[in-house]
Amino acid sequence: MDHPEPAYQFDDFLVETGTRRLSHRGDAVALTSKLFDALVFLVQQRARVVDKSELINAIWADTIVEENNLNQTISRLRRVLGDTRGEPRFIVTVQGKGYRFIAPVTVLGAAAIEGSPTTTLAVLPFENLINDPEREYISDGLTEEAIASLGQIDPSQLSVIGRTSVMRYKRTTKTVAEIGAELQVGYLLEGSVRAEGSRYRITCRLLRVSDQVQQWSQSYDSEPASMLAFQRELGAAIAEQIRLTLSPGHATALARRQAHNVESYDLYLRGRHSWNQLTPPTTRRAIDYFSRATALDPHYALAWAGLADAYAASPVTGDAPPLSVWKQALDAAERAVQAEPELAEAQTSLGFVRFWLDWDWPAALAAFRKAIRLDPSYPMAHRMLGICLAHMNSPLEAREAMRRARELEPLYAMHQALSAQAAFAARDYESALQFARQSIVVDPEFWIGYLQLAQPLEQQGHGELALEALAQAARLSGGNSKVLALKGYILARHDRESEAREVLATLEAVGRERYIPPYAVALVYAGLDQAERALDWLERAHEVHDVHLMFLPVDPKWDRLRSAPRFIQLLRLCKF
């Protein structure tokens, strides 16, 4: 059965694609064919910034035109809609990129709205007015908790941008229109926290991006103990103001996130603040905070989930010996699920451990998918689902999961970088390059972005460019073995054997002082075409449960060894 052509309603306008008609308060508005095509395309792609070249190809598919034609078309369209560039209500120009339609849109027609939220919202970092840097974690924690709580509001109708993307706007001087265009949202929530004696005053206001009109504002006076209930009140108030209906399980879902002990909640916020900095020292500090929070409140699922994440990621981001953290990570993840089995964060943490440490990928997939059912707005669940699918050689599903993660966290460099990793595993080197470069644009100091850039460059034969990218990664990574190992591999593959052997000597010397993943040494030997030595080190990696072995099934750098009986046996031992 055919679906009806969708129609789009915004402000007092109605766009009917079936009849190619634009009306304003019921009266027809005359538009040329190209103006109508431009309007429909921008409205349909309102979830993102549309590149100028893409818009030109969409409107003039069979004709070669100059950018000036597009500029004139957009200018005429703005005049028809009564829009202005200085204070846009409908079309925003994003300098150096293109255009975005910013007005809230109601989609009429079942086919068009299936699986697509009609309202997008971002929670800007709560402003810390306490005048105490030591309590910065309170405002950061409120921001993060507000995002998570609002994600429980009818996910089919409301999409909430993730934490990492919005934290870039801390103390920003950008306007509401600029932020809205960059984050591609219809609404922004601003908040501030002020201390008045022993009480906190929390002020919030909801702004509509299209015209910067304040939709709602509210102040909350709270003793520290009552902050535990603050997010529930906030989510319900915002939902009412933007005319959404709370899903039936919303109040229950929010209750699952609450601590039962004020000090435990405080320690949890401190732990999240440390964990989000993603360095070995701050990860150790986060583990301490989360551990203390769970000691005070043994049923606090979010704190157990944070502890599991911090333990499980440490072999990847900080070269921690996997066997030294495996048991603690699994125990914390299981405690999180026992405390709140219907909490998305708990299920994602369990999947995280199942994926990285247990190597039980079907169980990891099940956990990630359950997390997404519980909270479709939780970006980490989509990201980990994508990575898991990529390692299981399901590139199309992986690509879709990573796309959703990027939608929820459009300015999080990690999502771009790991999208590059997923594309690289699928041998889509052009997409891998594109995502890696986007990651670096988002965060020029993000070492993983440069690492991901080097991989496809090397596969395409650009060894020198790959080494330049790795030089940046080395400068920023704090000595992570992945950078050094990839450098040794590339040097070997490009006939610089003596330099590759110097890398080997460095890895082995450092390995006598601290844990270095055996996989790193194996990779350099693979570059040198010393298959037996590479396999020796891969077998050592299996003995110490080196988490990097999970790259073996899909990484093209190992293709020359795939037919070796020892390699095949190793994959069987790992149960990949």
XYZ file of C-alpha atoms in Angstrom:
576
model
C 0.000 0.000 0.000
C 1.381 3.418 -0.976
C 1.829 6.056 1.696
C 0.457 9.556 1.054
C 2.945 12.261 0.134
C 3.952 14.062 3.354
C 3.077 17.647 4.175
C 5.051 19.955 6.467
C 3.603 22.613 8.742
C 5.720 25.366 10.318
C 4.681 28.707 11.753
C 1.632 29.711 9.631
C 2.878 27.906 6.520
C 1.876 24.547 5.049
C 3.987 22.750 2.419
C 2.121 20.030 0.517
C 4.592 17.942 -1.458
C 1.948 15.906 -3.304
C 0.394 18.975 -4.954
C 3.611 21.062 -4.759
C 1.715 23.826 -2.992
C 2.817 26.344 -0.335
C 0.115 28.140 1.617
C 0.163 30.805 4.336
C -2.841 30.784 6.663
C -4.746 28.926 3.954
C -3.835 31.280 1.101
C -1.680 29.942 -1.722
C 1.813 31.419 -2.058
C 3.313 31.604 -5.535
C 6.661 29.809 -5.830
C 8.795 28.850 -8.797
C 9.672 25.191 -9.161
C 13.261 25.726 -7.962
C 12.156 27.735 -4.928
C 9.712 24.991 -3.963
C 12.383 22.301 -4.412
C 14.821 24.274 -2.255
C 12.230 24.766 0.509
C 11.195 21.104 0.584
C 14.792 19.894 0.622
C 15.755 22.205 3.492
C 12.655 21.251 5.488
C 13.238 17.530 4.941
C 16.900 17.847 5.954
C 16.179 20.109 8.940
C 18.027 17.775 11.340
C 21.379 18.961 9.932
C 23.293 21.671 8.083
C 22.960 21.185 4.313
C 26.165 21.764 2.369
C 25.862 24.240 -0.516
C 27.105 21.753 -3.100
C 24.580 19.181 -1.884
C 21.755 21.692 -2.172
C 22.871 22.669 -5.682
C 22.887 19.007 -6.759
C 19.418 18.507 -5.281
C 17.844 21.517 -7.027
C 19.749 21.549 -10.312
C 20.484 17.840 -10.696
C 20.948 17.954 -14.477
C 22.309 21.467 -14.857
C 25.665 23.072 -14.129
C 25.123 26.261 -12.144
C 27.265 28.584 -10.033
C 26.999 29.134 -6.298
C 25.544 32.579 -6.991
C 22.403 30.915 -8.375
C 21.919 29.173 -5.043
C 22.519 32.373 -3.079
C 19.864 34.175 -5.121
C 17.417 31.282 -4.663
C 17.853 31.290 -0.888
C 17.514 35.067 -0.800
C 14.215 34.920 -2.738
C 12.948 32.104 -0.533
C 13.686 34.162 2.580
C 11.696 37.069 1.153
C 8.737 34.773 0.424
C 8.790 33.497 4.025
C 9.279 36.971 5.487
C 12.666 35.943 6.880
C 15.789 38.059 7.406
C 19.440 37.039 7.690
C 20.007 39.255 10.704
C 17.265 37.614 12.797
C 16.349 34.411 10.949
C 13.233 32.491 11.919
C 13.387 29.841 9.211
C 16.694 29.612 7.306
C 20.083 30.115 8.950
C 23.319 30.549 7.030
C 26.123 28.524 8.628
C 29.280 30.281 7.495
C 31.626 28.125 5.469
C 29.175 25.206 5.428
C 25.703 25.894 4.053
C 22.154 26.365 5.297
C 19.801 24.917 7.872
C 16.038 25.136 8.346
C 15.522 25.961 12.049
C 11.792 26.444 12.577
C 9.926 23.666 14.452
C 8.132 21.476 11.879
C 5.088 19.255 12.207
C 5.116 16.410 9.686
C 1.760 15.290 8.336
C 1.759 11.834 6.774
C 2.561 8.548 8.512
C 5.398 7.537 6.201
C 7.318 10.694 6.871
C 7.200 10.610 10.633
C 7.995 6.939 11.167
C 10.962 6.756 13.539
C 11.779 10.460 13.202
C 11.454 12.777 16.223
C 9.727 16.037 15.323
C 11.307 18.143 18.076
C 14.990 18.483 18.943
C 16.336 20.018 22.140
C 19.747 20.739 23.642
C 20.514 21.411 27.301
C 23.251 24.048 27.466
C 25.816 23.729 30.283
C 24.347 25.005 33.517
C 26.146 28.184 34.510
C 28.023 27.946 37.806
C 27.251 31.088 39.824
C 28.466 29.600 43.094
C 31.870 31.311 42.748
C 33.636 28.176 43.930
C 35.594 26.240 41.278
C 35.631 23.218 43.578
C 31.868 22.930 43.116
C 31.967 23.137 39.318
C 31.018 19.466 39.256
C 27.556 20.394 40.607
C 26.625 22.475 37.564
C 28.206 19.890 35.228
C 26.318 17.111 36.986
C 23.002 18.929 36.710
C 23.616 19.394 32.986
C 24.314 15.719 32.481
C 21.409 14.560 34.602
C 18.999 16.955 32.863
C 20.022 15.520 29.486
C 19.540 11.951 30.667
C 16.195 12.701 32.316
C 14.808 14.570 29.315
C 15.800 11.639 27.127
C 13.040 9.682 28.876
C 10.359 12.028 27.504
C 8.568 10.339 24.596
C 11.680 9.565 22.463
C 9.518 9.139 19.352
C 8.711 12.851 19.482
C 11.673 14.467 21.268
C 15.361 13.999 20.501
C 17.835 15.332 23.094
C 21.424 16.186 22.124
C 24.078 14.409 24.181
C 26.338 15.849 26.879
C 29.676 16.076 25.085
C 28.331 18.169 22.225
C 26.738 20.748 24.516
C 29.674 21.038 26.926
C 31.587 22.809 24.146
C 29.308 25.803 24.779
C 30.395 26.304 28.361
C 30.893 30.050 28.881
C 30.203 30.626 25.182
C 29.516 34.035 23.665
C 27.601 32.564 20.724
C 23.987 33.540 20.152
C 20.991 31.262 20.497
C 20.585 31.226 16.715
C 24.236 30.259 16.175
C 24.141 27.476 18.748
C 20.811 26.205 17.458
C 22.142 26.068 13.904
C 25.338 24.294 14.894
C 23.563 21.727 17.076
C 20.634 21.512 14.640
C 17.941 21.829 17.306
C 14.634 23.630 17.646
C 14.873 24.436 21.371
C 17.594 25.279 23.888
C 17.380 24.913 27.657
C 19.570 27.306 29.658
C 20.190 26.918 33.376
C 22.212 28.359 36.237
C 23.082 27.259 39.773
C 23.565 29.742 42.612
C 24.309 29.044 46.293
C 22.407 31.060 48.888
C 23.589 29.968 52.308
C 22.853 26.275 52.609
C 20.365 26.384 49.745
C 20.767 26.219 45.976
C 18.768 28.305 43.538
C 18.462 26.665 40.127
C 17.031 28.800 37.327
C 16.024 27.418 33.916
C 14.514 28.845 30.770
C 13.449 27.265 27.491
C 14.160 29.177 24.275
C 12.794 28.541 20.789
C 15.687 28.810 18.351
C 13.684 30.046 15.365
C 12.828 33.401 16.949
C 14.757 33.338 20.264
C 11.451 33.693 22.141
C 11.452 32.465 25.731
C 8.864 29.700 25.997
C 9.131 29.082 29.721
C 11.220 29.900 32.771
C 11.283 28.608 36.311
C 13.379 28.914 39.468
C 13.846 26.139 41.993
C 15.001 26.703 45.570
C 16.550 23.520 46.836
C 18.264 22.148 49.896
C 21.007 19.718 48.825
C 18.853 16.709 49.736
C 16.040 17.822 47.433
C 18.379 18.043 44.433
C 17.822 14.311 44.042
C 14.237 15.023 42.925
C 15.124 18.090 40.871
C 15.494 16.324 37.516
C 12.049 14.740 37.754
C 10.403 18.136 38.292
C 12.464 19.712 35.521
C 11.662 17.024 32.957
C 7.933 17.197 33.654
C 7.884 21.009 33.462
C 9.703 21.168 30.137
C 7.572 18.390 28.684
C 4.449 20.361 29.562
C 5.804 23.554 28.051
C 6.732 22.066 24.698
C 3.384 20.276 24.595
C 4.654 16.750 24.728
C 3.095 13.965 26.724
C 5.269 12.117 29.173
C 5.517 8.456 28.230
C 3.720 6.184 30.711
C 6.988 4.879 32.106
C 8.589 8.325 32.428
C 8.157 8.847 36.151
C 9.346 5.325 36.863
C 12.323 5.721 34.541
C 13.407 8.896 36.299
C 13.027 7.269 39.687
C 15.479 4.568 38.610
C 18.168 7.218 38.236
C 17.867 8.559 41.761
C 20.304 7.982 44.607
C 19.031 7.357 48.125
C 21.901 9.119 49.816
C 22.867 12.772 49.337
C 26.596 12.185 49.823
C 26.507 9.265 47.373
C 24.902 11.510 44.757
C 27.587 14.125 45.372
C 30.347 11.522 44.886
C 28.656 10.247 41.721
C 28.647 13.765 40.227
C 32.324 14.130 41.092
C 33.020 10.767 39.473
C 31.267 11.695 36.239
C 33.116 15.012 36.162
C 36.461 13.154 36.417
C 35.530 10.317 34.052
C 34.474 12.676 31.261
C 38.026 14.055 31.056
C 39.195 10.660 29.689
C 42.787 10.662 30.956
C 44.477 7.909 33.010
C 44.800 10.084 36.167
C 41.193 11.338 36.034
C 39.956 7.813 35.333
C 41.675 6.606 38.509
C 40.084 9.498 40.390
C 36.679 8.592 38.917
C 37.076 4.990 40.087
C 37.719 6.271 43.597
C 34.629 8.521 43.584
C 32.344 5.835 42.115
C 33.643 3.253 44.598
C 32.918 5.547 47.518
C 29.446 6.314 46.125
C 28.565 2.615 45.895
C 29.925 1.990 49.393
C 27.458 4.552 50.748
C 24.583 3.399 48.534
C 25.051 -0.239 47.401
C 21.893 -0.034 45.254
C 22.938 3.082 43.276
C 22.885 1.717 39.705
C 24.339 4.803 38.000
C 27.399 4.756 40.251
C 27.957 1.033 39.583
C 27.599 1.690 35.836
C 30.146 4.520 36.017
C 32.545 2.249 37.879
C 32.155 -0.492 35.250
C 32.822 1.949 32.401
C 35.927 3.362 34.066
C 37.408 -0.084 34.731
C 36.524 -1.570 31.323
C 37.889 1.314 29.263
C 41.235 1.563 31.058
C 42.989 -1.145 28.963
C 41.945 0.714 25.807
C 42.674 4.316 26.771
C 45.472 3.826 29.283
C 47.215 0.480 28.573
C 46.006 -1.036 31.857
C 46.546 -4.827 32.097
C 43.139 -6.343 31.225
C 43.393 -9.149 33.765
C 43.862 -6.580 36.540
C 40.507 -4.865 35.872
C 38.338 -7.570 34.292
C 36.808 -8.930 37.477
C 36.132 -5.462 38.953
C 34.520 -4.260 35.715
C 32.242 -7.278 35.409
C 31.259 -7.159 39.066
C 30.366 -3.457 38.824
C 28.326 -3.968 35.632
C 26.412 -6.873 37.128
C 25.744 -4.876 40.301
C 24.372 -2.023 38.163
C 21.966 -4.357 36.354
C 20.932 -6.066 39.587
C 20.109 -2.686 41.098
C 18.165 -1.366 38.068
C 17.753 -3.826 35.169
C 15.593 -1.309 33.271
C 18.211 1.483 33.291
C 19.847 2.164 29.897
C 23.182 3.115 31.446
C 23.335 -0.152 33.380
C 22.613 -2.262 30.306
C 25.147 -0.320 28.233
C 27.835 -0.790 30.873
C 27.128 -4.509 30.944
C 27.414 -4.599 27.152
C 30.641 -2.587 27.368
C 32.224 -5.240 29.596
C 30.800 -8.110 27.541
C 32.330 -6.559 24.412
C 35.771 -5.407 25.565
C 36.632 -7.950 28.246
C 34.354 -11.011 28.019
C 34.517 -11.157 24.189
C 30.908 -12.327 24.253
C 29.675 -10.220 21.372
C 26.152 -11.669 21.043
C 25.566 -10.858 24.730
C 26.989 -7.376 24.178
C 24.630 -6.799 21.231
C 21.654 -7.880 23.314
C 22.609 -5.476 26.116
C 23.128 -2.516 23.770
C 19.834 -3.133 21.994
C 17.981 -3.401 25.283
C 19.564 -0.110 26.397
C 18.334 1.587 23.225
C 14.818 0.265 23.793
C 14.925 1.671 27.320
C 16.340 5.062 26.270
C 16.608 5.759 22.512
C 18.353 9.070 23.306
C 21.366 7.522 25.073
C 24.263 8.126 22.624
C 26.760 5.665 24.110
C 24.383 2.739 23.551
C 24.119 3.552 19.829
C 27.891 4.093 19.556
C 28.762 0.788 21.209
C 26.139 -1.025 19.161
C 27.794 0.332 16.017
C 31.285 -0.670 17.092
C 30.146 -4.160 18.080
C 28.371 -4.649 14.740
C 31.464 -3.434 12.882
C 33.618 -6.068 14.603
C 31.003 -8.690 13.739
C 31.270 -7.685 10.071
C 27.808 -6.140 9.781
C 28.839 -2.845 8.124
C 25.415 -1.565 7.056
C 23.877 -1.968 10.514
C 27.039 -0.543 12.076
C 26.883 2.523 9.852
C 23.265 3.211 10.821
C 23.994 2.859 14.561
C 26.970 5.219 14.296
C 24.854 7.718 12.348
C 22.331 7.812 15.175
C 25.099 8.294 17.744
C 26.397 11.277 15.748
C 22.900 12.750 15.550
C 22.577 12.603 19.319
C 26.136 13.918 19.890
C 26.922 15.975 16.749
C 29.925 17.721 18.306
C 31.534 14.762 20.080
C 34.849 13.948 18.423
C 34.804 10.365 19.731
C 31.706 9.516 17.711
C 33.305 10.837 14.537
C 36.544 8.967 15.276
C 34.809 5.681 15.986
C 32.673 6.133 12.870
C 36.010 6.253 11.048
C 37.023 3.006 12.766
C 33.777 1.311 11.702
C 34.226 2.504 8.111
C 37.862 1.349 8.124
C 36.793 -2.130 9.262
C 34.388 -2.210 6.299
C 37.244 -1.216 3.932
C 35.436 2.034 3.135
C 38.586 4.127 3.305
C 37.110 7.311 1.837
C 34.410 7.431 4.508
C 36.997 6.601 7.159
C 39.082 9.583 6.025
C 36.042 11.847 6.057
C 34.989 10.884 9.577
C 38.537 11.111 10.929
C 38.933 14.607 9.502
C 35.583 15.638 10.965
C 36.743 14.363 14.342
C 39.831 16.572 14.157
C 37.766 19.587 13.069
C 35.516 19.099 16.104
C 38.510 18.709 18.438
C 41.978 19.491 17.020
C 43.548 18.120 20.229
C 41.882 14.693 20.042
C 44.615 12.120 19.507
C 42.281 9.286 18.501
C 41.127 11.365 15.516
C 44.704 11.528 14.197
C 45.163 7.798 14.826
C 42.030 7.062 12.809
C 43.228 9.381 10.043
C 46.533 7.511 9.725
C 44.928 4.094 9.140
C 43.079 4.755 5.849
C 45.884 7.018 4.606
C 48.315 4.112 4.930
C 45.938 1.702 3.197
C 45.688 4.123 0.289
C 49.449 4.276 -0.025
C 50.004 7.674 1.606
C 52.592 6.561 4.115
C 54.190 9.952 4.731
C 50.838 11.617 5.357
C 49.921 8.798 7.733
C 53.162 9.315 9.673
C 52.450 13.053 9.896
C 49.051 12.280 11.418
C 50.680 9.881 13.886
C 53.164 12.546 14.915
C 50.209 14.648 16.057
C 48.651 11.629 17.780
C 51.917 10.930 19.612
C 52.135 14.537 20.786
C 48.629 14.386 22.279
C 48.216 10.780 23.472
C 50.550 10.701 26.456
C 52.500 7.712 25.140
C 49.654 5.337 24.246
C 51.052 2.154 22.696
C 48.557 2.178 19.804
C 50.224 5.212 18.249
C 53.741 3.815 18.519
C 52.718 0.384 17.206
C 50.940 1.813 14.161
C 53.949 4.015 13.457
C 56.221 0.958 13.503
C 53.854 -0.939 11.212
C 53.700 1.894 8.661
C 57.467 2.420 8.702
C 57.932 -1.275 8.012
C 55.373 -1.326 5.204
C 57.112 1.596 3.512
C 60.610 0.115 3.434
C 61.965 1.891 6.497
C 62.938 -1.298 8.306
C 65.655 0.154 10.561
C 63.234 2.780 11.924
C 60.558 0.127 12.433
C 63.025 -1.947 14.437
C 63.781 1.089 16.572
C 60.071 1.220 17.399
C 60.218 -2.478 18.326
C 63.153 -1.818 20.627
C 61.267 1.045 22.280
C 58.153 -1.065 22.839
C 60.113 -3.918 24.302
C 62.148 -1.591 26.564
C 59.015 0.135 27.884
C 57.403 -3.285 28.306
C 60.084 -4.213 30.827
C 58.935 -1.313 33.039
C 55.153 -1.386 32.602
C 52.451 -3.300 30.780
C 52.550 -2.893 27.015
C 49.886 -4.820 25.054
C 51.644 -7.682 23.199
C 49.380 -6.877 20.263
C 51.408 -3.681 19.746
C 54.634 -5.631 19.209
C 52.855 -8.165 17.002
C 51.604 -5.403 14.731
C 55.122 -4.123 14.021
C 56.315 -7.646 13.220
C 53.340 -8.003 10.865
C 54.502 -4.861 9.077
C 57.962 -6.389 8.764
C 56.403 -9.515 7.173
C 57.792 -11.675 9.995
C 54.686 -13.798 10.297
C 55.962 -16.309 12.848
C 57.238 -13.588 15.200
C 53.939 -11.721 14.816
C 52.003 -14.894 15.665
C 54.252 -15.546 18.665
C 53.304 -12.147 20.077
C 49.617 -12.588 19.239
C 49.623 -15.810 21.223
C 51.233 -13.948 24.129
C 48.455 -11.382 23.762
C 45.903 -14.159 24.169
C 47.635 -15.358 27.348
C 47.187 -11.925 28.981
C 43.717 -11.361 27.427
C 44.908 -8.345 25.411
C 41.711 -6.504 24.436
C 43.239 -5.380 21.126
C 42.897 -8.913 19.758
C 39.317 -8.064 18.924
C 40.616 -6.112 15.903
C 41.885 -9.331 14.289
C 38.622 -10.371 12.528
C 38.158 -7.137 10.556
C 41.385 -5.091 10.483
C 42.902 -5.186 6.955
C 46.401 -4.939 8.418
C 46.103 -8.644 9.285
C 44.883 -9.825 5.883
C 48.265 -11.368 4.949
C 48.024 -13.748 7.927
C 44.408 -14.843 7.586
C 45.180 -18.168 5.938
C 47.869 -19.115 8.481
C 46.742 -22.107 10.616
C 48.051 -20.473 13.809
C 46.060 -17.310 13.049
C 42.881 -19.319 12.403
C 43.401 -21.250 15.632
C 43.894 -18.000 17.561
C 40.558 -16.651 16.303
C 38.915 -19.891 17.456
C 40.489 -19.569 20.886
C 39.175 -16.011 21.180
C 35.711 -17.200 19.999
C 35.366 -14.247 17.648
